[in-house]
PDB file of C-alpha atoms in Angstrom:
ATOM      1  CA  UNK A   1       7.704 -29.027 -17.345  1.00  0.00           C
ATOM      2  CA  UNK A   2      10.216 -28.982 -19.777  1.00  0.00           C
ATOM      3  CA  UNK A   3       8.096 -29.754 -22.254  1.00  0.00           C
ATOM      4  CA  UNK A   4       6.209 -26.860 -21.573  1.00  0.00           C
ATOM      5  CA  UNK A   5       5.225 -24.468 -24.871  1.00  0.00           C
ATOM      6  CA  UNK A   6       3.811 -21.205 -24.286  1.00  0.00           C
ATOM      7  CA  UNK A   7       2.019 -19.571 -27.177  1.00  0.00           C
ATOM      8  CA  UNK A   8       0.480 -16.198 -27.489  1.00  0.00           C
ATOM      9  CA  UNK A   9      -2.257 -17.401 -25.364  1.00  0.00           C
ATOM     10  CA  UNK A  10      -0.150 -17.068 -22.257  1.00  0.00           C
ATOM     11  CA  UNK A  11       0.795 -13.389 -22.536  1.00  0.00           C
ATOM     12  CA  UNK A  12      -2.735 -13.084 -22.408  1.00  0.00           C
ATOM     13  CA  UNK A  13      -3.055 -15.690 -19.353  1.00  0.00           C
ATOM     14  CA  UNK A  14      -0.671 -13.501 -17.665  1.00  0.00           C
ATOM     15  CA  UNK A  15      -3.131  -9.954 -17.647  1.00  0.00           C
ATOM     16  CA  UNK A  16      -6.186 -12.816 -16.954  1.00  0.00           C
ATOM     17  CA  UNK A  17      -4.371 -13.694 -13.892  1.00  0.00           C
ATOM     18  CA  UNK A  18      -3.055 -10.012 -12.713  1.00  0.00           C
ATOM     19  CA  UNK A  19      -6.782  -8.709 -12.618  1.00  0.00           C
ATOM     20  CA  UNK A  20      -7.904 -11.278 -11.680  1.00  0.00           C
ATOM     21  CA  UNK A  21      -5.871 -10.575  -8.350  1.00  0.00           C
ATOM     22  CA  UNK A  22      -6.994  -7.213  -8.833  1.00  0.00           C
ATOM     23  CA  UNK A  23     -10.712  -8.650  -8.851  1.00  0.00           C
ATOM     24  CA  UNK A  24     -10.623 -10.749  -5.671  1.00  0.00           C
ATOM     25  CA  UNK A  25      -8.354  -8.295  -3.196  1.00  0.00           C
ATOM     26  CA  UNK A  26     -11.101  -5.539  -4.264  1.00  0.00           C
ATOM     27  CA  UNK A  27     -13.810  -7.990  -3.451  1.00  0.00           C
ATOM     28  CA  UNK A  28     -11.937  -9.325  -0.584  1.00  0.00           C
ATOM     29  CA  UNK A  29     -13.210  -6.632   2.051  1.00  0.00           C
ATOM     30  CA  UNK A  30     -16.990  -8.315   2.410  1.00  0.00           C
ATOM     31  CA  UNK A  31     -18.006  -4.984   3.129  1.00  0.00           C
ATOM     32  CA  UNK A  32     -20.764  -3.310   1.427  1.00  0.00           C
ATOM     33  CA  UNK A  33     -20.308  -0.127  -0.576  1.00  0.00           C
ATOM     34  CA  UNK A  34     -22.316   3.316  -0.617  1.00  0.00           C
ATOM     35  CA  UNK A  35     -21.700   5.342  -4.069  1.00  0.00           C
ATOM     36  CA  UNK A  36     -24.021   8.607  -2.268  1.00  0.00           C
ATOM     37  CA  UNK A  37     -24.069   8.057   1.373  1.00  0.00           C
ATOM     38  CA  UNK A  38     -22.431  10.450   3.851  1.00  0.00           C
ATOM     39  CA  UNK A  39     -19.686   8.791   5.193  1.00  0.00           C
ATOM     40  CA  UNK A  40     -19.436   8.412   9.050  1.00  0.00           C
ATOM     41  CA  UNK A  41     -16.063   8.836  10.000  1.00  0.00           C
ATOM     42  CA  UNK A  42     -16.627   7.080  13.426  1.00  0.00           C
ATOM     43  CA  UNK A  43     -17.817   3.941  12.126  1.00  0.00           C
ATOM     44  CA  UNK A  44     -14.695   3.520   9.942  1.00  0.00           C
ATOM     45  CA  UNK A  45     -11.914   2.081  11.861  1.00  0.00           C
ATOM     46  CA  UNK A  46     -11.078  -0.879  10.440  1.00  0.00           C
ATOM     47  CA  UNK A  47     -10.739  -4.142  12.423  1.00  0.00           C
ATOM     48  CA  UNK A  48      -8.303  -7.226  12.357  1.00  0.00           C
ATOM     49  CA  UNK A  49      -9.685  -9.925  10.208  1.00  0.00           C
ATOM     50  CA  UNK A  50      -7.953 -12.983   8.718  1.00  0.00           C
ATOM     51  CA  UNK A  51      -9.648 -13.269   5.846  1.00  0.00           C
ATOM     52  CA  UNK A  52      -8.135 -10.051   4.599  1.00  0.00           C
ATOM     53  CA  UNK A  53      -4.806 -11.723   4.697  1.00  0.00           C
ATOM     54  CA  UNK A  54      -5.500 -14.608   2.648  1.00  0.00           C
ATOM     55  CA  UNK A  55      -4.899 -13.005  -0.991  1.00  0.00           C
ATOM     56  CA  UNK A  56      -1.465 -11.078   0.450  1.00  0.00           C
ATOM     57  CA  UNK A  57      -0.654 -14.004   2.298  1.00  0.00           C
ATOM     58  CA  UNK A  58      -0.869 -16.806  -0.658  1.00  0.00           C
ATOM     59  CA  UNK A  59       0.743 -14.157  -3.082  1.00  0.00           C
ATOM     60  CA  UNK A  60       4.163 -13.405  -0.914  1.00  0.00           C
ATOM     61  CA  UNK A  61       3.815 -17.140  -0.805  1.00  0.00           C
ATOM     62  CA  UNK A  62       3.894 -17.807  -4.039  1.00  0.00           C
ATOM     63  CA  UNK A  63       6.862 -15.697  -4.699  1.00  0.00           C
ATOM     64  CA  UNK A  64       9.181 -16.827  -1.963  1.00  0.00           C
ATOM     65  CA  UNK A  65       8.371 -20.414  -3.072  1.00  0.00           C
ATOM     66  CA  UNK A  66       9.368 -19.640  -6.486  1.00  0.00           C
ATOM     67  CA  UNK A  67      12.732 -18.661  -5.857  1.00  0.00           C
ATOM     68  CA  UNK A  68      13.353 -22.302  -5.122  1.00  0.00           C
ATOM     69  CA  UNK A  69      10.387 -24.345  -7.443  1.00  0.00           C
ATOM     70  CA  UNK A  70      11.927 -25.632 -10.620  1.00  0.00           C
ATOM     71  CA  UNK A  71       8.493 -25.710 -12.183  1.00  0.00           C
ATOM     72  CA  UNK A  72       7.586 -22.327 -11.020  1.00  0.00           C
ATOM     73  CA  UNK A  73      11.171 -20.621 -12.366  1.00  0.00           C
ATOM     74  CA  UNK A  74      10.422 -22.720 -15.561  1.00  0.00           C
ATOM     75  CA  UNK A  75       6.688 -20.571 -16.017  1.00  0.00           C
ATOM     76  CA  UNK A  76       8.839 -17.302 -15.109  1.00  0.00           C
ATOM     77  CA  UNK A  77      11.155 -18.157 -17.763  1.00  0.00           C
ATOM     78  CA  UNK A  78       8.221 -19.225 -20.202  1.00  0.00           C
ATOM     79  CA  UNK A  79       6.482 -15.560 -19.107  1.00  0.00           C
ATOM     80  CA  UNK A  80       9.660 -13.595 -20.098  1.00  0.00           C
ATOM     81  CA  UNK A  81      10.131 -15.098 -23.282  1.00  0.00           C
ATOM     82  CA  UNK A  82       6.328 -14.776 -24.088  1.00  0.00           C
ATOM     83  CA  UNK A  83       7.281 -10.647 -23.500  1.00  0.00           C
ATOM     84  CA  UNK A  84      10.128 -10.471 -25.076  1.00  0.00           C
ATOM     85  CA  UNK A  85       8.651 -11.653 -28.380  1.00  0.00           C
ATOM     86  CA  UNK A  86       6.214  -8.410 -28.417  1.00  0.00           C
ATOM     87  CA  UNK A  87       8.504  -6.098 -27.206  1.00  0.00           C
ATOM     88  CA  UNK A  88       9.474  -3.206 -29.462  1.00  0.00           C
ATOM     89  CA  UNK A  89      10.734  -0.792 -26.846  1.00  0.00           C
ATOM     90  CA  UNK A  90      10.983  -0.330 -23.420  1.00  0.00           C
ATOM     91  CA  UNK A  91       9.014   2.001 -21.364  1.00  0.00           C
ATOM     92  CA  UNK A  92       9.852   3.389 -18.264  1.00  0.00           C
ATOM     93  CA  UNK A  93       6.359   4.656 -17.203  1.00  0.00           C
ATOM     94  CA  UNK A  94       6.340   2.337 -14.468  1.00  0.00           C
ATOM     95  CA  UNK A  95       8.650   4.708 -12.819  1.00  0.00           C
ATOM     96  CA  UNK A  96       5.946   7.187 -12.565  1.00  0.00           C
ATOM     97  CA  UNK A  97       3.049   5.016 -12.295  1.00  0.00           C
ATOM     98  CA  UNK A  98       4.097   3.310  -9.528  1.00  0.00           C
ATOM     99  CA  UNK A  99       2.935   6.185  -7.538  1.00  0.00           C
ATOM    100  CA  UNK A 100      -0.294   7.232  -9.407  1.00  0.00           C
ATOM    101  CA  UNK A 101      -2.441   5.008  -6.792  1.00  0.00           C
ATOM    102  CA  UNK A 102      -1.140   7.021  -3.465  1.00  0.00           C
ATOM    103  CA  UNK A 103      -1.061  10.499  -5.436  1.00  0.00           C
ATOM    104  CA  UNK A 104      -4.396   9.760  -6.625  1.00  0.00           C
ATOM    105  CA  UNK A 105      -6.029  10.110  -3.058  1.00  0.00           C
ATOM    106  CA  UNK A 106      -4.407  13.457  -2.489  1.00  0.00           C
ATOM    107  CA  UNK A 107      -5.667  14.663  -5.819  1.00  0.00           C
ATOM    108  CA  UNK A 108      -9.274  13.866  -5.146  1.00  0.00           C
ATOM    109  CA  UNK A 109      -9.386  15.383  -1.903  1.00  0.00           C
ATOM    110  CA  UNK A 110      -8.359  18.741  -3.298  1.00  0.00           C
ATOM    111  CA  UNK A 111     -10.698  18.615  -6.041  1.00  0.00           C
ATOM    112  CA  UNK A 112     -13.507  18.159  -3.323  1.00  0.00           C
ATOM    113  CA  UNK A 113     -13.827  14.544  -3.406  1.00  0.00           C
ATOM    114  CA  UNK A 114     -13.203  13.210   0.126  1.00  0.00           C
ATOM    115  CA  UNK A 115     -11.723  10.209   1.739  1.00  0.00           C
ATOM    116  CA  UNK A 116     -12.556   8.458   4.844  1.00  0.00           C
ATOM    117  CA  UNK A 117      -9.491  10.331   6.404  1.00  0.00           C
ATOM    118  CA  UNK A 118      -8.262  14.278   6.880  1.00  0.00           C
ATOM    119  CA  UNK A 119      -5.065  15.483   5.849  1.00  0.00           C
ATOM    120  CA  UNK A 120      -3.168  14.308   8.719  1.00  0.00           C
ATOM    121  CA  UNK A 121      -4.205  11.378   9.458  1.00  0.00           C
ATOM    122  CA  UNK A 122      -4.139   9.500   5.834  1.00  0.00           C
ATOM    123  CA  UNK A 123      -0.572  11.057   5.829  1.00  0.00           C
ATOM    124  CA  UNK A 124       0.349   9.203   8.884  1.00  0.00           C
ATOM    125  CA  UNK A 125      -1.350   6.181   7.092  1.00  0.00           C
ATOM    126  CA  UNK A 126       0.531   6.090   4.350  1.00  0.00           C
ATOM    127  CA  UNK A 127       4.063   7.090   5.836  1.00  0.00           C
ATOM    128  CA  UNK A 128       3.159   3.962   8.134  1.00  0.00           C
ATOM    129  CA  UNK A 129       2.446   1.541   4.871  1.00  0.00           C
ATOM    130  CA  UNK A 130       5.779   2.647   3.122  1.00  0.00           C
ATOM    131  CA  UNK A 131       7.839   2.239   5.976  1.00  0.00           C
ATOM    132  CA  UNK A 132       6.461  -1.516   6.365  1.00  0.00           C
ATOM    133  CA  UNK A 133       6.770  -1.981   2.886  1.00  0.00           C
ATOM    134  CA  UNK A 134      10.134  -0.775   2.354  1.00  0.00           C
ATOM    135  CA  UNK A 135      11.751  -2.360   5.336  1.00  0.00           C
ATOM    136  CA  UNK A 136       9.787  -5.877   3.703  1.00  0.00           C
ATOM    137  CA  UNK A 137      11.513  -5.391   0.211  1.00  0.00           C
ATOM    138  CA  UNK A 138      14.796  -4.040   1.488  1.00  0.00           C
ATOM    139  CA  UNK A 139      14.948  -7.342   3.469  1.00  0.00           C
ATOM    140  CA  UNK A 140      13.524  -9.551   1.371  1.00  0.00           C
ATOM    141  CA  UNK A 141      16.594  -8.054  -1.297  1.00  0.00           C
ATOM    142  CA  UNK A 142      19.272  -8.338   0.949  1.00  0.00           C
ATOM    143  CA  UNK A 143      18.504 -12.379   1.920  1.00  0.00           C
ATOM    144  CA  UNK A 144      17.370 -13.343  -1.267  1.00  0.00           C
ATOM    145  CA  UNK A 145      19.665 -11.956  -3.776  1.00  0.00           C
ATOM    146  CA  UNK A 146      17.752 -13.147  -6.948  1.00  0.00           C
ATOM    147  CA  UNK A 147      19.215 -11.700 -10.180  1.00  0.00           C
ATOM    148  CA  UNK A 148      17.500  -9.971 -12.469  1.00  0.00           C
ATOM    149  CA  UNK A 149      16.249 -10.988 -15.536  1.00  0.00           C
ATOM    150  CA  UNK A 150      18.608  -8.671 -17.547  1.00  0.00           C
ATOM    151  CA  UNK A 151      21.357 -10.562 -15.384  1.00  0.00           C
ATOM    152  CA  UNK A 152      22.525  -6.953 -13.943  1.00  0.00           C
ATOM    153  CA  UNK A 153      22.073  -6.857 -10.600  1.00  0.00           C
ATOM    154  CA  UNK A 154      20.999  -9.549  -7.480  1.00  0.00           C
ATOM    155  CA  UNK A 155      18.027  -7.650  -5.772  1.00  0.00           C
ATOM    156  CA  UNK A 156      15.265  -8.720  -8.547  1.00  0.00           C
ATOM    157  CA  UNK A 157      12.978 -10.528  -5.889  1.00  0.00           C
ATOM    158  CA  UNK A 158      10.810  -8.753  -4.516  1.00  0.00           C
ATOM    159  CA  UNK A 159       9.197  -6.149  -6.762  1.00  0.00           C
ATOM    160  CA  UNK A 160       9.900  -2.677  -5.042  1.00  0.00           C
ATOM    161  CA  UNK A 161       8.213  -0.552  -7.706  1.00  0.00           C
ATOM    162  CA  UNK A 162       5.229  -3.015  -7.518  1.00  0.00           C
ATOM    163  CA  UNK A 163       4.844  -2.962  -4.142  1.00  0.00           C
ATOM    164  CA  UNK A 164       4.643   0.413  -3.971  1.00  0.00           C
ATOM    165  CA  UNK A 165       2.207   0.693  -6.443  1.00  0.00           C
ATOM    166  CA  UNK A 166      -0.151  -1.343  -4.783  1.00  0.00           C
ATOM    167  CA  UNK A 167       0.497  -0.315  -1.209  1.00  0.00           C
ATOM    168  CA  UNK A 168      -0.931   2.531  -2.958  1.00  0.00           C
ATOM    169  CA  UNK A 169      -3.756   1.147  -4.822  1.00  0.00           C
ATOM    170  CA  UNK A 170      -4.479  -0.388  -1.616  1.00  0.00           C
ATOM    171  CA  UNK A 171      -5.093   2.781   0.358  1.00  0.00           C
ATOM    172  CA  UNK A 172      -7.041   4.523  -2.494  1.00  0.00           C
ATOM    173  CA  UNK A 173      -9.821   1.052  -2.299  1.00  0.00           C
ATOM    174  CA  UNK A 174      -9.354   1.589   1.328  1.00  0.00           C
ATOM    175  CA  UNK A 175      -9.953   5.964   1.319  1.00  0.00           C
ATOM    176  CA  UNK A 176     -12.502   5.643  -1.449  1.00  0.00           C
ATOM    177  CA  UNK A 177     -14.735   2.319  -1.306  1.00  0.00           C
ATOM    178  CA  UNK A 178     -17.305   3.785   0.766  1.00  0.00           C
ATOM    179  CA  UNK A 179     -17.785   6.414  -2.018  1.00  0.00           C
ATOM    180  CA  UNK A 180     -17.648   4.329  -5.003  1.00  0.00           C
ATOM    181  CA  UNK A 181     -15.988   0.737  -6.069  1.00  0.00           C
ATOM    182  CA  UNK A 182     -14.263   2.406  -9.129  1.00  0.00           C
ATOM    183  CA  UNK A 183     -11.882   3.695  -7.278  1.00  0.00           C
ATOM    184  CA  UNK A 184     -10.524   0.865  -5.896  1.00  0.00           C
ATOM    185  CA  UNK A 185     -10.129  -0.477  -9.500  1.00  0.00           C
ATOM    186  CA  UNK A 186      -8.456   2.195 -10.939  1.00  0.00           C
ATOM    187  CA  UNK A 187      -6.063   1.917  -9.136  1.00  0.00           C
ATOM    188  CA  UNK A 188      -5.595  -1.892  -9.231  1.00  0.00           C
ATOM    189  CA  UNK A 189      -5.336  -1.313 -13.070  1.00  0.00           C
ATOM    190  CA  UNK A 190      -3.167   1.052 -12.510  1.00  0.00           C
ATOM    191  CA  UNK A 191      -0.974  -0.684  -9.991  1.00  0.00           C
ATOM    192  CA  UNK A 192      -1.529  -4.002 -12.003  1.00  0.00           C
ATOM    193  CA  UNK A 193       0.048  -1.737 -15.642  1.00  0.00           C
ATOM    194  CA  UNK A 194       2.753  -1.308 -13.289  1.00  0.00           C
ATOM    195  CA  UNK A 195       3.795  -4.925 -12.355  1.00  0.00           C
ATOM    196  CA  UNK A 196       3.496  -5.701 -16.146  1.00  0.00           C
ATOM    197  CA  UNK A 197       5.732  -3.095 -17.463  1.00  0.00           C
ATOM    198  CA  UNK A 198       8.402  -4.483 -14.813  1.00  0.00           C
ATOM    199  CA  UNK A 199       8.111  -7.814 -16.385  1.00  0.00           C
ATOM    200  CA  UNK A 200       8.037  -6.138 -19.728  1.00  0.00           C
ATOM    201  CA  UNK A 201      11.335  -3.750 -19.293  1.00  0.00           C
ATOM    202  CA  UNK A 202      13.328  -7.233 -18.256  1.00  0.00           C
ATOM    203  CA  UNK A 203      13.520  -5.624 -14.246  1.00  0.00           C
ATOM    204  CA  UNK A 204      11.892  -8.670 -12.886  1.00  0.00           C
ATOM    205  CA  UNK A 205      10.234 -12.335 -12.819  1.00  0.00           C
ATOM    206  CA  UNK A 206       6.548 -13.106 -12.817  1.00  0.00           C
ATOM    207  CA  UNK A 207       7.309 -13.956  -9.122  1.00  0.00           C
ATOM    208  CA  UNK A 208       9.022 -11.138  -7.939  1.00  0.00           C
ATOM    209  CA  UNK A 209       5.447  -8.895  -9.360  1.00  0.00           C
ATOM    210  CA  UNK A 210       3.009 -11.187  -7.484  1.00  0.00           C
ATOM    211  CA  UNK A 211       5.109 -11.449  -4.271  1.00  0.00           C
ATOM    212  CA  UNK A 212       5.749  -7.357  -4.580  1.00  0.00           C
ATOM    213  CA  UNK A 213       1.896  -6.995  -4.529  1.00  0.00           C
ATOM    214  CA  UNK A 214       1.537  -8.934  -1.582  1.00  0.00           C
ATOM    215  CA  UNK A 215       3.649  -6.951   0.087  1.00  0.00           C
ATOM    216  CA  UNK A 216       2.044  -3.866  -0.891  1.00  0.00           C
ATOM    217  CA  UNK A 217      -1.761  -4.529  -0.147  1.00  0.00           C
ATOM    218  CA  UNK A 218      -0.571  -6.154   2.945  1.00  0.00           C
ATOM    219  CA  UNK A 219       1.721  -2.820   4.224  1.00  0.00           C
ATOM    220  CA  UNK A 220      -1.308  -0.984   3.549  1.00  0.00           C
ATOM    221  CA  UNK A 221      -3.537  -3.281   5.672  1.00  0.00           C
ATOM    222  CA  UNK A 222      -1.629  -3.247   8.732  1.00  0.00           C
ATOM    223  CA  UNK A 223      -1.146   0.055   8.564  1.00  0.00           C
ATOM    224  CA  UNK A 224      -5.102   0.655   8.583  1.00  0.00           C
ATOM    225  CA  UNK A 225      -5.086  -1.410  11.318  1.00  0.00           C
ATOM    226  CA  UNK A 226      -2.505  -0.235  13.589  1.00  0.00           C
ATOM    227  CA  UNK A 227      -3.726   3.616  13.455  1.00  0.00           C
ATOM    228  CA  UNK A 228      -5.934   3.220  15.978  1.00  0.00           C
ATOM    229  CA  UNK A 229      -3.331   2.783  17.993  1.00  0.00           C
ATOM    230  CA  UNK A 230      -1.489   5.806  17.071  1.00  0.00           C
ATOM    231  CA  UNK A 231      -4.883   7.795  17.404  1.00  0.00           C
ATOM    232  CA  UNK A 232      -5.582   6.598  21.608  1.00  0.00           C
ATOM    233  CA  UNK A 233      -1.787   7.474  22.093  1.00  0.00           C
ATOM    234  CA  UNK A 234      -2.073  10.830  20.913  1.00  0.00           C
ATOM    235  CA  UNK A 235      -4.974  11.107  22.801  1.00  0.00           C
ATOM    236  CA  UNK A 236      -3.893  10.109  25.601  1.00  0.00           C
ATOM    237  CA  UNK A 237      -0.416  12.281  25.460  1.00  0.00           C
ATOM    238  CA  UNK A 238      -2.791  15.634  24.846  1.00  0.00           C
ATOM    239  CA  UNK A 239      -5.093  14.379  28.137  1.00  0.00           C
ATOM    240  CA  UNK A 240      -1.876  14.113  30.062  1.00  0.00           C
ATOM    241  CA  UNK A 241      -0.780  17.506  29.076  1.00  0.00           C
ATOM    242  CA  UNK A 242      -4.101  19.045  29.993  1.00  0.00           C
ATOM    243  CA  UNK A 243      -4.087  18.082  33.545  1.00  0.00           C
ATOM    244  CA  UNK A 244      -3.803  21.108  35.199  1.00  0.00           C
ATOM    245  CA  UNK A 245      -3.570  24.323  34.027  1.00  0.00           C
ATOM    246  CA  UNK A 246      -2.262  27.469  35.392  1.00  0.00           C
ATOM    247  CA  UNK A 247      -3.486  31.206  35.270  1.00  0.00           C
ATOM    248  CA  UNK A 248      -0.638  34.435  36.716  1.00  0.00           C
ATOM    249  CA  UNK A 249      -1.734  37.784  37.161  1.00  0.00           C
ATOM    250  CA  UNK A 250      -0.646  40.642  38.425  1.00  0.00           C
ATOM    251  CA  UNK A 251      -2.103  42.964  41.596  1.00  0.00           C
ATOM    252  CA  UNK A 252      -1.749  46.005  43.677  1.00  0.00           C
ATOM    253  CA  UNK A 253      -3.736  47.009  46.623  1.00  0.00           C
ATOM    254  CA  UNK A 254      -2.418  50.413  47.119  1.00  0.00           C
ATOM    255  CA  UNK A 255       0.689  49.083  49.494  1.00  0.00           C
ATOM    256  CA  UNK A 256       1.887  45.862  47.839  1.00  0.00           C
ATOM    257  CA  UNK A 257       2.417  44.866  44.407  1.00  0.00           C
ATOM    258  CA  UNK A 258       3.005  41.245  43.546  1.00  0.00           C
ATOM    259  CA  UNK A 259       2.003  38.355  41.077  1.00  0.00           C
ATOM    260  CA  UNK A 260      -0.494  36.216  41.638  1.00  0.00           C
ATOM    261  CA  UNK A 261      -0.870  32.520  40.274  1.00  0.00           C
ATOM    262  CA  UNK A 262      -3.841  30.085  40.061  1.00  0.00           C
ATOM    263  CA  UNK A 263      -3.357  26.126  39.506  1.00  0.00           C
ATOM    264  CA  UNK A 264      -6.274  24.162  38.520  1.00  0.00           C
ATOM    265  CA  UNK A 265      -5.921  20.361  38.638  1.00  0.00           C
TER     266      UNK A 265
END
């Protein structure tokens, strides 16, 4: 692979590739969408299936594996040069943009367009997905120790800021596709902008982007799938709690005053 050249063609082999991750993940659900339907929050629990780990799965894969592959640290070395040629400045929007996808689903619900979730419970969602996806990255940092491509610091691998953004993007498709599949892609592109502008501010490898996304869709995922969990627990602590209750009142029959208490089981 040394003899590898990359032209102008690959910066633009680079965006082909990042949406068209976008394209499959949104398509990956098999699940058909309604743009006008009411949607039946019942029927919305989301169930365990494999499939849906396949893209997150092969992404983190490719990432770890190119911390290690000669021919895969050669194309992140071909990448960053291919930036570096068109960069006039830096931008630090991916700061910000990072968490555009997750803010995003707050926003619509207070201008009237509603998830598949209420306040509470897409909070406990998402609090779920950043905890799994921090404790991922903060791991993956610590073992790893991949430096940077500006050479200042070991913790390049894996993206943090791009996980989050797609943990986030992840949980808009997931709040929103019932309503409409442009949603979902928003905030792909969105999350997508965000792994690029990492690459293109010199914070991190091709790898560390894909293997960040990974990371992200797949926090998001389990955490979707876990909350039923959290839901029957909570359930079941408030049915324990209403067990019995218990009424006290006072009385007086002209001789004897007292209190009086009633205990229902």
């Amino acid at each position: 692979m040394k003899g590898l050249k990359y032209g102008t063609g690959n910066f633009l082999w680079f965006l082909t590739i990042c949406m068209g991750m976008m394209y499959v993940q949104t398509r990956a659900q098999g699940n058909v969408l309604s743009i006008s339907g009411a949607i039946d929050r019942d029927s919305t629990a989301l169930k365990f299936k494999y499939k849906a780990v396949v893209v997150p799965a092969v992404m983190i894969g490719y990432g770890l594996v190119a911390t290690e592959s000669h021919t895969l640290m050669t194309i992140n070395g071909g990448i960053k040069e291919e930036i570096n040629e068109h960069i006039d400045e830096k931008f630090t929007i991916d700061d910000i943009s990072q968490y555009s996808p997750a803010l995003a689903v707050y926003g619509l619900n207070l201008s009237g367009i509603h998830g598949r979730h209420d306040f509470k419970d897409r909070t406990v969602i998402l609090a779920t997905a950043y905890a799994i996806m921090g404790a991922s990255v903060f791991g993956l940092k610590t073992v790893m120790r991949v430096k940077r491509p500006d050479g200042t610091t070991r913790n390049s691998f894996p993206s943090g800021h791009t996980a989050t953004a797609f943990m986030g993007a992840e949980f808009l498709w997931q709040e929103y596709k019932y309503r409409s599949v442009w949603y979902g892609i928003a905030g792909y592109a969105v999350a997508t902008g965000t792994g690029f502008f990492r690459i293109y501010n010199d914070r991190h490898w091709f790898s560390d982007v894909v293997a960040g996304a990974g990371i992200g869709i797949l926090s998001t995922k389990i955490a979707y799938w876990i909350h039923p969990l959290f839901q029957k627990k909570a359930g079941k602590e408030v049915a324990e709690e209403k067990r019995y209750d218990s009424t006290f009142f006072p009385f007086y029959n002209g001789r004897e005053a007292g209190v009086g208490i009633v205990i229902r089981f």
